[in-house]
Coordinates of C-alpha atoms and ligand atoms in Angstrom, one line a residue:
X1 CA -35.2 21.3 -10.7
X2 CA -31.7 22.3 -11.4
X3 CA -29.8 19.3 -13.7
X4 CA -26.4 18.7 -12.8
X5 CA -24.1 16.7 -14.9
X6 CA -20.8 15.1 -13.2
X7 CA -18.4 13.6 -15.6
X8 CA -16.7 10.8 -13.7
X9 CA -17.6 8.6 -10.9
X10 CA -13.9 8.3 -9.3
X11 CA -13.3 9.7 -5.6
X12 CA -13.6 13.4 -6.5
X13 CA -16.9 13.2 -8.5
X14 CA -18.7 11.2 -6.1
X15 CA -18.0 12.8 -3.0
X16 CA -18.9 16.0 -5.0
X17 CA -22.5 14.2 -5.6
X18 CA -22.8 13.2 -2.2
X19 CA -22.3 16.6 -0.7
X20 CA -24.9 17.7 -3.7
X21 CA -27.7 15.4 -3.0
X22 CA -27.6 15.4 0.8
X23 CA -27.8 19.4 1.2
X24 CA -30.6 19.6 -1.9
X25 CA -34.0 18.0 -2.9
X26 CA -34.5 20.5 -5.8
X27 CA -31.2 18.7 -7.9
X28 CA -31.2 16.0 -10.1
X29 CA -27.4 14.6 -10.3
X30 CA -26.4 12.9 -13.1
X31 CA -22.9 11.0 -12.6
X32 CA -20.9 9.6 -15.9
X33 CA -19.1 7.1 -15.8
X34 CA -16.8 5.5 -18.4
X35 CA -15.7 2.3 -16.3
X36 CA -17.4 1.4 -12.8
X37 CA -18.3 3.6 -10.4
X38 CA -15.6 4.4 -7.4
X39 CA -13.2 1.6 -9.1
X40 CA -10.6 3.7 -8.7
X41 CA -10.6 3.7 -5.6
X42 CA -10.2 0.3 -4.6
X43 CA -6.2 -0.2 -5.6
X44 CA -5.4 3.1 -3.4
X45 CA -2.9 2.6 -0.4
X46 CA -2.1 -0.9 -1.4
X47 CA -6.1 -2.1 -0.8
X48 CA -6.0 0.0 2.7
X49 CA -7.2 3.3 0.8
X50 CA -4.9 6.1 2.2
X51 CA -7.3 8.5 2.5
X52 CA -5.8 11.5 4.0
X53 CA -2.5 12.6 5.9
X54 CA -2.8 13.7 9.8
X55 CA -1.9 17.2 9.0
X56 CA -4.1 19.9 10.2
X57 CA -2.2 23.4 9.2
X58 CA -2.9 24.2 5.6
X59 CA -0.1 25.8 5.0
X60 CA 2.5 22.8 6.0
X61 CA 0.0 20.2 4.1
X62 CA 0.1 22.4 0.9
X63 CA 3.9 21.8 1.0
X64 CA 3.4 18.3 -0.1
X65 CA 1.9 19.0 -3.2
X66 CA 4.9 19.4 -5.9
X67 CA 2.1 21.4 -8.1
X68 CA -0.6 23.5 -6.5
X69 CA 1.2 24.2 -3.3
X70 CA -0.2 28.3 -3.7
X71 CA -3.7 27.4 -4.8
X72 CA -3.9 25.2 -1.9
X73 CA -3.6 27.1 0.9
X74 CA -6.8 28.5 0.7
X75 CA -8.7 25.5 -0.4
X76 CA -7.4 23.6 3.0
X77 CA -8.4 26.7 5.3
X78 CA -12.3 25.6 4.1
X79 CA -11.7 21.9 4.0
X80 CA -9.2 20.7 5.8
X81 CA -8.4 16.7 7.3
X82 CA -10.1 17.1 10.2
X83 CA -13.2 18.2 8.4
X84 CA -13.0 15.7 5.9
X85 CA -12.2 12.4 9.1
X86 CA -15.2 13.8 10.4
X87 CA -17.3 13.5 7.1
X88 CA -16.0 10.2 6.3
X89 CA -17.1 9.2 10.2
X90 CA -20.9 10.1 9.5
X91 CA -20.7 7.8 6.4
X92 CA -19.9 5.3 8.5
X93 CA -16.2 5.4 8.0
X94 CA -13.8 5.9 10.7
X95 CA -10.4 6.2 10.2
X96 CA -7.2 6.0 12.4
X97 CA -3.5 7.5 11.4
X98 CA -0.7 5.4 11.7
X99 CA 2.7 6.9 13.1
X100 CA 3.9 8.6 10.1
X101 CA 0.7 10.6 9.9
X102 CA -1.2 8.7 6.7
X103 CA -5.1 7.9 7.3
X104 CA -7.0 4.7 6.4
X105 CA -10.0 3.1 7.3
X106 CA -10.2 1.2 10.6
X107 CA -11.3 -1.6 8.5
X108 CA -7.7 -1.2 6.7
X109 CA -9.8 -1.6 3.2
X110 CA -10.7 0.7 -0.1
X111 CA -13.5 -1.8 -0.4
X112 CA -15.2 -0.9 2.6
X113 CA -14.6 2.5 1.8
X114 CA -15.7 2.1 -2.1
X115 CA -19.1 0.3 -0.3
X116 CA -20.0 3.0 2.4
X117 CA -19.8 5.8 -0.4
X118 CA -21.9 3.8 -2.6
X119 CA -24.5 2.9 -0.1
X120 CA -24.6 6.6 0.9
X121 CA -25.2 7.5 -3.4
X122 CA -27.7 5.0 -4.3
X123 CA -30.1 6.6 -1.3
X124 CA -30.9 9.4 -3.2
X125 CA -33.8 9.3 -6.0
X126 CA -32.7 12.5 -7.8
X127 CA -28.8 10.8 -8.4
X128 CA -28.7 9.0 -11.8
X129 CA -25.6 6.7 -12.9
X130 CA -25.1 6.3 -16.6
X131 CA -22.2 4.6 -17.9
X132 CA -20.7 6.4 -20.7
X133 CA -17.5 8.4 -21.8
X134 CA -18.9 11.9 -22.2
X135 CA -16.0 12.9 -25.3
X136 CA -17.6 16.7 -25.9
X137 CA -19.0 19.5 -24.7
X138 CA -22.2 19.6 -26.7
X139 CA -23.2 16.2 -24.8
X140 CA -23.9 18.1 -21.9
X141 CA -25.7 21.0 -22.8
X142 CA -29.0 20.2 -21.1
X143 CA -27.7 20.5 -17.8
X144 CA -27.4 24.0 -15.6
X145 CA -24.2 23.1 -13.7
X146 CA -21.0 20.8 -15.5
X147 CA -18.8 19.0 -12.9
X148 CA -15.8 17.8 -14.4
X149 CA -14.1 15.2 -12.5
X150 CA -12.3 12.6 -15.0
X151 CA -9.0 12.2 -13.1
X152 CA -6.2 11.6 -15.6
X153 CA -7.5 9.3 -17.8
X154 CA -9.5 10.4 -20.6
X155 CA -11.6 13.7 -20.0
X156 CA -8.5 16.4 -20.7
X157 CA -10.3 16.3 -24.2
X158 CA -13.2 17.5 -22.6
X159 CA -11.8 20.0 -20.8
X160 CA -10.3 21.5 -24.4
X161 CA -13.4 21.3 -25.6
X162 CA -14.5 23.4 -23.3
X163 CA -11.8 25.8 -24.5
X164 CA -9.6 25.1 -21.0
X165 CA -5.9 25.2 -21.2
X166 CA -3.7 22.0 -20.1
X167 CA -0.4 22.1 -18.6
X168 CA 2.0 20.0 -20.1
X169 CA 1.3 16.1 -18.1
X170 CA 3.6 14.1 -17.0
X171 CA 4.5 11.0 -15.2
X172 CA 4.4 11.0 -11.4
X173 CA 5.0 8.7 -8.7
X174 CA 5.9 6.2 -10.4
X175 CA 9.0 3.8 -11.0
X176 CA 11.9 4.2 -13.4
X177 CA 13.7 2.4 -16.6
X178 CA 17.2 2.2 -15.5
X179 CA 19.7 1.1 -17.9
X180 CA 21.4 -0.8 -15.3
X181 CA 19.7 -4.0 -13.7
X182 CA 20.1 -5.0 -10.2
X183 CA 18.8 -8.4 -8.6
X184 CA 15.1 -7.5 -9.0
X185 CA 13.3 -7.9 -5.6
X186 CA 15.8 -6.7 -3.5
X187 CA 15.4 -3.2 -1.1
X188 CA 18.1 -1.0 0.2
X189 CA 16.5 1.9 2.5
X190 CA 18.0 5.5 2.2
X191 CA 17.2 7.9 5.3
X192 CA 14.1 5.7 5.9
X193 CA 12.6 5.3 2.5
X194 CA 13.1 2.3 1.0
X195 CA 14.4 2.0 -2.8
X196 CA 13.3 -1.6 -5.0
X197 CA 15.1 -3.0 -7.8
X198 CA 12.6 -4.3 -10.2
X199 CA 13.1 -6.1 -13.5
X200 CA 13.0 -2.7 -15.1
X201 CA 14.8 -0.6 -13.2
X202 CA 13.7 1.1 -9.5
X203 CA 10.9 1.6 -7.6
X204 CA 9.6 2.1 -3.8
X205 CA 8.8 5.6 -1.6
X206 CA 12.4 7.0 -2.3
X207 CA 12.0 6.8 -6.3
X208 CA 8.3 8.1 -6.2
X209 CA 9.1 11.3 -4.3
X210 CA 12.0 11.6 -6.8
X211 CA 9.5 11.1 -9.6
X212 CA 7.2 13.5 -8.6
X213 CA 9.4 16.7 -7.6
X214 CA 11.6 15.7 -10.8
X215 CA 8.5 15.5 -12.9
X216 CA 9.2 18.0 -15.5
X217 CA 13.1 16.7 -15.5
X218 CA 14.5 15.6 -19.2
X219 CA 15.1 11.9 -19.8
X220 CA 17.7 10.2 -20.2
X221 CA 19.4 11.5 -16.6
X222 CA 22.2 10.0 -14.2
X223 CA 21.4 9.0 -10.7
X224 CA 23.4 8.5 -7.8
X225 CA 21.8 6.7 -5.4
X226 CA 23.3 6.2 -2.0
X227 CA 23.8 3.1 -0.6
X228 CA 25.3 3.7 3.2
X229 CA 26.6 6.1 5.3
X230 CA 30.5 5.7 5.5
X231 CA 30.7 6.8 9.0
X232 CA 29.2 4.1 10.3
X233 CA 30.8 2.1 7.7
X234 CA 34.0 3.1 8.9
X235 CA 33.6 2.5 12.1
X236 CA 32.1 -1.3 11.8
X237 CA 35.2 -1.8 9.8
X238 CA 37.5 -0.5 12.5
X239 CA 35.6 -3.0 15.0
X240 CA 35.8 -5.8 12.8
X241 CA 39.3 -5.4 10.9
X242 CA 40.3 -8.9 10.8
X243 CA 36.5 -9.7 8.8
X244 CA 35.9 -9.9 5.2
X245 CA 34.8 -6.5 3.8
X246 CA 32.2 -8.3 1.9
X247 CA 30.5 -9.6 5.3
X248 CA 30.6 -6.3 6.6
X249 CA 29.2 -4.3 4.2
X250 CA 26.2 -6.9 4.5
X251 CA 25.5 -5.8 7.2
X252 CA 24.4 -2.1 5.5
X253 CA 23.4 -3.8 2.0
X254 CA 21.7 -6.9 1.2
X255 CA 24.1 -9.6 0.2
X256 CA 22.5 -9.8 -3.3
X257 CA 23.2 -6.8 -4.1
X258 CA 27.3 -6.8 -2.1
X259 CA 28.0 -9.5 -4.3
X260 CA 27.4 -7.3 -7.4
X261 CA 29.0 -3.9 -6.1
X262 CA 32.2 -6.1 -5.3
X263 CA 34.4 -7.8 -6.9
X264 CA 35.8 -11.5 -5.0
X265 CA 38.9 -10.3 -4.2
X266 CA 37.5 -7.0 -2.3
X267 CA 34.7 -9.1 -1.0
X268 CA 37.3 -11.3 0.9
X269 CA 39.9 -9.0 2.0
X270 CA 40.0 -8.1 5.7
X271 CA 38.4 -4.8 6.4
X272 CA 41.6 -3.7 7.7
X273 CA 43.5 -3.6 4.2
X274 CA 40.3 -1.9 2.6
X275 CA 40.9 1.7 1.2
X276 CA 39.1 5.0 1.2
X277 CA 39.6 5.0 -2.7
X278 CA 37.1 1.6 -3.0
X279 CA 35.0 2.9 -0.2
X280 CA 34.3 6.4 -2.2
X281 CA 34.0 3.7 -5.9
X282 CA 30.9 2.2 -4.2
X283 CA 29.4 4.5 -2.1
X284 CA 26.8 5.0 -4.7
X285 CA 25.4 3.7 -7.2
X286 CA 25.5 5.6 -10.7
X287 CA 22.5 4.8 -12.8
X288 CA 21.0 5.7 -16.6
X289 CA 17.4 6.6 -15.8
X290 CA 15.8 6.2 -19.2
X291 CA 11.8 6.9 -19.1
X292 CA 9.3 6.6 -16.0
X293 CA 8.1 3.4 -15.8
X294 CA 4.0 4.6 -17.0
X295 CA 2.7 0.6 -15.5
X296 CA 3.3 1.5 -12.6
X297 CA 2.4 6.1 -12.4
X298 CA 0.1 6.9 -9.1
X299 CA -0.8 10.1 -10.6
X300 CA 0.0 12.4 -13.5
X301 CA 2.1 15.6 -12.9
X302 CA -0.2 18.5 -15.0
X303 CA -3.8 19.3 -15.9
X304 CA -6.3 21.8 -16.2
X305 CA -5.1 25.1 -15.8
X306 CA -5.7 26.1 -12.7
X307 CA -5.1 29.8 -13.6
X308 CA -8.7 29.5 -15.4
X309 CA -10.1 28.5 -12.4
X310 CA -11.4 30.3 -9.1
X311 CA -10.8 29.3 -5.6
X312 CA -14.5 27.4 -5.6
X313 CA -13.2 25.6 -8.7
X314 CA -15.4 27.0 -11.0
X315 CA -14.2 28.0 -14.5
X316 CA -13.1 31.9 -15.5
X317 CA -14.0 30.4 -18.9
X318 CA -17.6 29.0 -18.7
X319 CA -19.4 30.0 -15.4
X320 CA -21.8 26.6 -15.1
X321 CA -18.9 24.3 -15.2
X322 CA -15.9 23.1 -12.2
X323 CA -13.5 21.0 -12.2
X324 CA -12.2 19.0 -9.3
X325 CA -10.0 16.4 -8.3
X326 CA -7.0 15.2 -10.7
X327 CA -7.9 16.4 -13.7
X328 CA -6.1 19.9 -12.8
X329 CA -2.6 20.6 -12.2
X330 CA -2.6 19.6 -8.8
X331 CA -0.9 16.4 -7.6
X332 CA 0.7 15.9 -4.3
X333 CA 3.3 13.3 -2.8
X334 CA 2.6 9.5 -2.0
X335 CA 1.0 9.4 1.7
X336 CA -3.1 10.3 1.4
X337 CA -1.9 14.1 -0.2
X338 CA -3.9 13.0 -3.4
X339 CA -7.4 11.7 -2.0
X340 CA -7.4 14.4 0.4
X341 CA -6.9 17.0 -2.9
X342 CA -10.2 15.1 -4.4
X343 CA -12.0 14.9 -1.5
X344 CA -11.4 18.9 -0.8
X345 CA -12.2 20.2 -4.1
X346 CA -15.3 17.7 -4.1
X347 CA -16.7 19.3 -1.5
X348 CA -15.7 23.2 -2.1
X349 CA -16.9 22.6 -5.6
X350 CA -20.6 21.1 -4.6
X351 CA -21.0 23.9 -1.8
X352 CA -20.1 26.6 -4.3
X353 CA -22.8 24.9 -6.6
X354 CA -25.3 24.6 -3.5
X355 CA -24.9 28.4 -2.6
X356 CA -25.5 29.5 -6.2
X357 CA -28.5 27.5 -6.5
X358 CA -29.9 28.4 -3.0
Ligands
FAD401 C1 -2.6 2.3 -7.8 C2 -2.9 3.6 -7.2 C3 -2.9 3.8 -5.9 C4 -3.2 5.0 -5.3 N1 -3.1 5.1 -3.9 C5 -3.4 6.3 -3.4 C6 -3.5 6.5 -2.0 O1 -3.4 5.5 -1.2 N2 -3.7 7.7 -1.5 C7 -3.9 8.8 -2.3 O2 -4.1 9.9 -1.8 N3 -4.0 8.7 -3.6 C8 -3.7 7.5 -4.2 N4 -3.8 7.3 -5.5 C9 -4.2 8.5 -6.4 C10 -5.7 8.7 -6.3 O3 -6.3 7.5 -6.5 C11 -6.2 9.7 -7.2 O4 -5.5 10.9 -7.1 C12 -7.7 10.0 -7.1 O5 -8.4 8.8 -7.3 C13 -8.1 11.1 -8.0 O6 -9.5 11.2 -7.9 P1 -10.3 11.8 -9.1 O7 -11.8 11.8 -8.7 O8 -9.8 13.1 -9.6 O9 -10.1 10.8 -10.3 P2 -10.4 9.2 -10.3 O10 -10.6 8.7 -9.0 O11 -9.3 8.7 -11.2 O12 -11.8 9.2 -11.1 C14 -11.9 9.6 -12.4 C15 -13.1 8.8 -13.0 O13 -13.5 9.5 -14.2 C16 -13.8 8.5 -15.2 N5 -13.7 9.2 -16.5 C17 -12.6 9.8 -17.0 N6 -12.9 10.4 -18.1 C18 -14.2 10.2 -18.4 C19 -15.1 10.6 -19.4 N7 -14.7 11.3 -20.4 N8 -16.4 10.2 -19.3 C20 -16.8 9.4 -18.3 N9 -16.0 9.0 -17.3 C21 -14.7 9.4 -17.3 C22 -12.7 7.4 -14.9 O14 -13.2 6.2 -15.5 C23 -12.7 7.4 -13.4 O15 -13.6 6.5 -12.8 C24 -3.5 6.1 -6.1 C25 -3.5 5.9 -7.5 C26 -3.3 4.7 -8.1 C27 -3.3 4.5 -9.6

């Protein structure tokens, strides 16, 4: 009986013992878990679990992964997102992709998802679920194969004890501190992707792209952030000359925020009388960003090495270990690009595991 330990029951190091324990009778897999099993996954997409994006060359999906993009390539080639809708369908989970390509569950819910792979676990009599933080290596020395699969909370001390190397982390997806406040609530879109002000500064798709492919960027930085395109601008203005500016630029802006980028005597002046000079003041909006806002980070830029790793996952270090999912320096944009990264390694990893065994 070959004793497999995997450290963490999030998305990566279940599906990991799934694909273990339904392709091998001679394994006992032992999952642990600091926290509850799969609880990560049930705040993913909003509640509606983005599990995936609708993108089936490897090559263009790997470009959405600010860190890993190379390593990638090969890893989608052998588990890709049509694999992995079809593996999620014979657990009982079908998924559809909305129009920007992102995958969720038909039933729109990470609970149902969270459920189904559960279900699909607790079948197997050789899978044990202990809930503990494992904090060092020597804890795990009974067992022939090491699975590491701790996301970014709490097992990078594992993986130095293991004498694994850890890029330098840092905040991704996530909001930002602004030194400058806006009316908190309100959303301005720029080329589709919509920016929030929040008490703290800015959040929304537009400021978690930013987030991630300026991961590594110094704080404090400046930030112009667009608000409209002039053209069209200009050319409601030349329609509506005799109109206050201020009602015209609501229609680009909310009012909210018109009201703060203008002062009362430019709000009420005729569009007519308005000049280029104003018009080029607040095109944009010229913000402090202090720090990324940590409450609110998706995922953490950074991780395990991943030149100490081989294309199976398996450590150049210590030959009985892997690590999968978060935990290495992969991380990929807002829209299913993460999942699908847990979900591929998960599987790569056990099937590397199975074929040694075999
Ligand atoms: C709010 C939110 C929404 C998100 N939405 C999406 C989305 O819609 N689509 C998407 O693709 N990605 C999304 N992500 C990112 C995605 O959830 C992660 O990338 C993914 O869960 C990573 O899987 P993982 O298995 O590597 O780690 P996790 O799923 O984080 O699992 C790691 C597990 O290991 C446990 N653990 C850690 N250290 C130890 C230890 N030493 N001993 C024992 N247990 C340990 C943790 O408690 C945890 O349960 C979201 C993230 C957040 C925070």
């Amino acid at each position: 009986m070959t004793k497999i330990a995997i450290v963490g029951g999030g998305a990566s190091g279940c599906l990991c013992a799934i694909e273990l324990l339904q392709n091998s009778t001679n394994i006992e897999v032992t999952i642990f878990e600091k926290n509850k099993i799969l609880a990560t996954i049930l705040p993913t997409g909003g509640g509606r679990c983005n599990l995936s994006n609708f993108i089936e060359d490897s090559i263009e999906l790997s470009k959405n992964y600010p860190r890993g993009e190379k390593f990638l390539y090969s890893v989608f080639k052998r588990f890709n997102v049509s694999q992995t809708i079809e593996y999620f369908k014979k657990l009982g989970i079908k998924t559809y992709k909305d129009t920007s390509g992102k995958v969720y569950p038909v039933s729109n819910s990470s609970k149902e998802v969270r459920e189904k792979l559960l279900a699909e676990l607790i079948k197997h009599k050789n899978l044990k679920c202990i809930k503990k933080e494992i904090t060092s290596a020597h804890e795990l020395a009974e067992f022939d194969y090491i699975v590491i699969a701790g996301g970014s909370k709490g097992a990078y001390e594992l993986a130095l004890d293991f004498e694994h190397t850890i890029t330098p982390l840092a905040s991704a997806l996530c909001g930002y501190i602004t030194k400058e406040k806006y009316p908190s609530g309100v959303a301005i879109d720029i080329k589709g992707e919509p920016l929030l002000f929040t008490h703290k500064g800015i959040s929304g798709p537009y400021v978690f792209k930013l987030s991630s492919l300026w991961a590594y960027k110094e704080y404090p930085f400046e930030l112009n952030v667009p608000l409209f395109d002039i053209c069209a601008l200009k050319e409601e203005m030349q329609k509506n000359s005799k109109k206050e500016f201020g009602t015209i630029l609501g229609n680009f802006l909310p009012k909210s925020l018109v009201k703060e980028i203008l002062d009362e005597k430019n709000y009420h002046t005729k569009c007519a009388e308005i000049s280029n000079k104003l018009i080029n003041e607040i095109k944009e909006l010229n913000l402090t960003v202090l720090e990324p806002d940590k409450v609110g980070e998706t995922v953490k830029a950074g991780g395990v090495n991943l030149k100490e790793i081989d294309n199976h996952f398996n450590s150049k270090i210590c030959n009985r270990l892997y690590f999968i999912g978060e935990i290495l320096d992969v991380d990929g944009l807002c829209g299913g690009f993460n999942l699908q990264f847990a979900w591929s390694s998960a599987i790569l990893a056990a099937r590397d595991i199975l074929k040694k065994i075999s």
